[in-house]
Amino acid sequence: GNESTVSITVVGASGDLAKKKIFPALFALFYEGFLPKHFTVYGYARSKMTDAELRIMVSKTLTCRIDQRENCGEKMEQFLGRCFYHSGQYDSEKNFAELDKKLKEHEVGRVSNRLFYLSIPPNIFIDAVKCASLSASSGNGWTRVIVEKPFGRDSESSAALTKALKQYLEEDQIFRIDHYLGKELVENLSVLRFSNLIFEPLWSRQYIRNVQLIFSEDFGTEGRGGYFDNYGIIRDIMQNHLLQILALFAMETPVSLDAEDIRNEKVKVLRSMRPVKLDDVVVGQYKSHTRGGINYPSYTDDETVPKGSLTPTFAAAALFIDNARWDGVPFLMKAGKALHTKGAEIRVQFRHVPGNLYNRNFGTDLDRATNELVIRVQPDEAIYLKINNKVPGLGMKLDRSNLNLHYAARYSKEIPDAYERLLLDAIEGERRLFIRSDELDAAWSLFTPFLKELEEKKIIPEYYPYGSRGPVGAHYLAARYKVRWGDVG
Ligand code: BG6
């Protein structure tokens, strides 16, 4: 039969995401030999650019990773030789038809598979889907479209978007990205849990006291204020990245590792959750702070942010899953920008050992004596378990030590970027790590009512200094559920 070729079109090719993530990920896949033999990469955007100019732009973003192999420069040249550019409007069927013609020239004599990556602002999204899907569908192989968040900003707008998408595409052609699902340690969650007898039986209310999902960045929204102000940290991080981790963490055992089986379980657990209550949320916004002679700006100092904006740059929330496994276990989320540190972690705090002989060694602070499993998603990936241990010597003193699986020490191979995994999966038609529309609906149902209330009531965020640990309100919220936040980093 005919050989096949895949055309990868990056719509929004001059944008930040394309430059920082998509092109470098495609090159990494090429470098490692994961791209099919025949492929072309097309950049599509409004600005006028020649193929040569696109190649210069892309070449600036490519790196050869740490194990600088000597053929890297050569590989880069080969990759860049497969990159082309077409300038067009995002809402022009005519411009996309021109692109289609160019794609056909590359595809001639082969089964043509087409992957479109829509990396464009939400206001032009639906028009672009329409135009792109017309040309996308004119290949004679498969057609897939990768879409990036924001997938709306509440249940209604998300449903409208889904409806529009489905006018032009089948659900199985739509690859909704949540790049946190492409992170190595998030993917490993299921392995950790379902392939280890020492964890699997403990994964319930019987042994787990609380679960914490923490996201922290040590920089603000500088330069992205225009986008961010319309969404805020809850939509930017919690409703998607942290909730997806939660779903994977808490779902029942899937029937198989098949994409539909896994996503069925994720939807089920999301639908077992209680919609978040305003009372169970603390919101914050960073304000300027001078440290070491440097003045760090307020969120509202950004010119693209409206003066007096109440958009949260920090939030903490308590969530609950009303099923038999998790009844009463608080799942605490915390996400913030411009905090003191950068990192993402899952922390699982276990219950006290009942009637433990050694409790007295910890005085009144029994929380300090419970086991805790920490999954450090990033940076410096690690999984460690805090256990109690006797301090060696003649006395009987206990302390806490870590059983530590530190990725950098254990594995010499560098961890691929999330976008590499996700792009490869899309090319291979693997849907496991992409969001199905019913999952998206369920996720929005949990957050939409209280987001509306938050905005209608114009709740004033708790201000916290840039570079601090965030609002103290987060500690009171946790304390209400007898939880103490773990310290990221
Ligand atoms: C994006 C958010 O989805 O994730 C950004 O829009 C955030 O605000 C980013 O900075 C964090 O991703 P990562 O992979 O750098 O942790």
PDB file of C-alpha atoms and ligand atoms in Angstrom, residues 21 148-149 178-180 183 215-217 219-221 224 227-228 233 235-237 240-241 337 342-344 378 417-419, ligand 1:
ATOM      1  CA  LYS A  21       6.981  24.351  23.692  1.00  0.00           C
ATOM      2  CA  GLU A 148      -5.421  24.245  24.203  1.00  0.00           C
ATOM      3  CA  LYS A 149      -7.203  25.750  27.152  1.00  0.00           C
ATOM      4  CA  ASP A 178      -3.958  19.571  29.677  1.00  0.00           C
ATOM      5  CA  HIS A 179      -0.193  19.566  29.661  1.00  0.00           C
ATOM      6  CA  TYR A 180      -0.022  18.455  33.305  1.00  0.00           C
ATOM      7  CA  LYS A 183       4.230  15.273  32.999  1.00  0.00           C
ATOM      8  CA  PHE A 215       1.104  24.499  42.666  1.00  0.00           C
ATOM      9  CA  SER A 216       3.449  27.359  43.299  1.00  0.00           C
ATOM     10  CA  GLU A 217       5.266  29.779  41.002  1.00  0.00           C
ATOM     11  CA  PHE A 219       7.013  34.763  39.323  1.00  0.00           C
ATOM     12  CA  GLY A 220       3.924  36.804  38.549  1.00  0.00           C
ATOM     13  CA  THR A 221       1.767  37.188  35.465  1.00  0.00           C
ATOM     14  CA  ARG A 224       0.305  37.743  30.352  1.00  0.00           C
ATOM     15  CA  TYR A 227      -5.152  36.740  29.252  1.00  0.00           C
ATOM     16  CA  PHE A 228      -4.832  36.081  32.935  1.00  0.00           C
ATOM     17  CA  ILE A 233      -5.719  31.278  39.028  1.00  0.00           C
ATOM     18  CA  ARG A 235      -9.505  28.648  35.996  1.00  0.00           C
ATOM     19  CA  ASP A 236      -5.838  28.794  34.993  1.00  0.00           C
ATOM     20  CA  ILE A 237      -4.574  26.054  37.294  1.00  0.00           C
ATOM     21  CA  ASN A 240      -7.775  21.908  34.946  1.00  0.00           C
ATOM     22  CA  HIS A 241      -4.269  20.942  36.065  1.00  0.00           C
ATOM     23  CA  LYS A 337       1.716  33.040  41.402  1.00  0.00           C
ATOM     24  CA  LYS A 342       8.384  27.221  42.409  1.00  0.00           C
ATOM     25  CA  GLY A 343       7.052  23.683  42.483  1.00  0.00           C
ATOM     26  CA  ALA A 344       4.162  21.299  42.098  1.00  0.00           C
ATOM     27  CA  GLN A 378       8.442  19.381  39.506  1.00  0.00           C
ATOM     28  CA  ASP A 417       8.855  17.720  28.303  1.00  0.00           C
ATOM     29  CA  ALA A 418       5.116  17.146  28.706  1.00  0.00           C
ATOM     30  CA  TYR A 419       4.483  18.434  25.197  1.00  0.00           C
TER      31      TYR A 419
HETATM   32  C1  BG6 B   1      -0.310  27.031  32.195  1.00  0.00           C
HETATM   33  C2  BG6 B   1      -0.829  28.264  32.845  1.00  0.00           C
HETATM   34  O1  BG6 B   1      -1.381  26.188  31.847  1.00  0.00           O
HETATM   35  O2  BG6 B   1       0.555  26.343  33.070  1.00  0.00           O
HETATM   36  C3  BG6 B   1       0.322  29.155  33.301  1.00  0.00           C
HETATM   37  O3  BG6 B   1      -1.656  28.982  31.951  1.00  0.00           O
HETATM   38  C4  BG6 B   1       1.302  28.368  34.128  1.00  0.00           C
HETATM   39  O4  BG6 B   1      -0.176  30.249  34.046  1.00  0.00           O
HETATM   40  C5  BG6 B   1       1.700  27.084  33.438  1.00  0.00           C
HETATM   41  O5  BG6 B   1       2.447  29.185  34.336  1.00  0.00           O
HETATM   42  C6  BG6 B   1       2.558  26.216  34.326  1.00  0.00           C
HETATM   43  O6  BG6 B   1       3.044  25.136  33.599  1.00  0.00           O
HETATM   44  P1  BG6 B   1       4.421  24.460  33.992  1.00  0.00           P
HETATM   45  O7  BG6 B   1       4.507  23.287  33.093  1.00  0.00           O
HETATM   46  O8  BG6 B   1       5.484  25.494  33.742  1.00  0.00           O
HETATM   47  O9  BG6 B   1       4.322  24.112  35.433  1.00  0.00           O
END
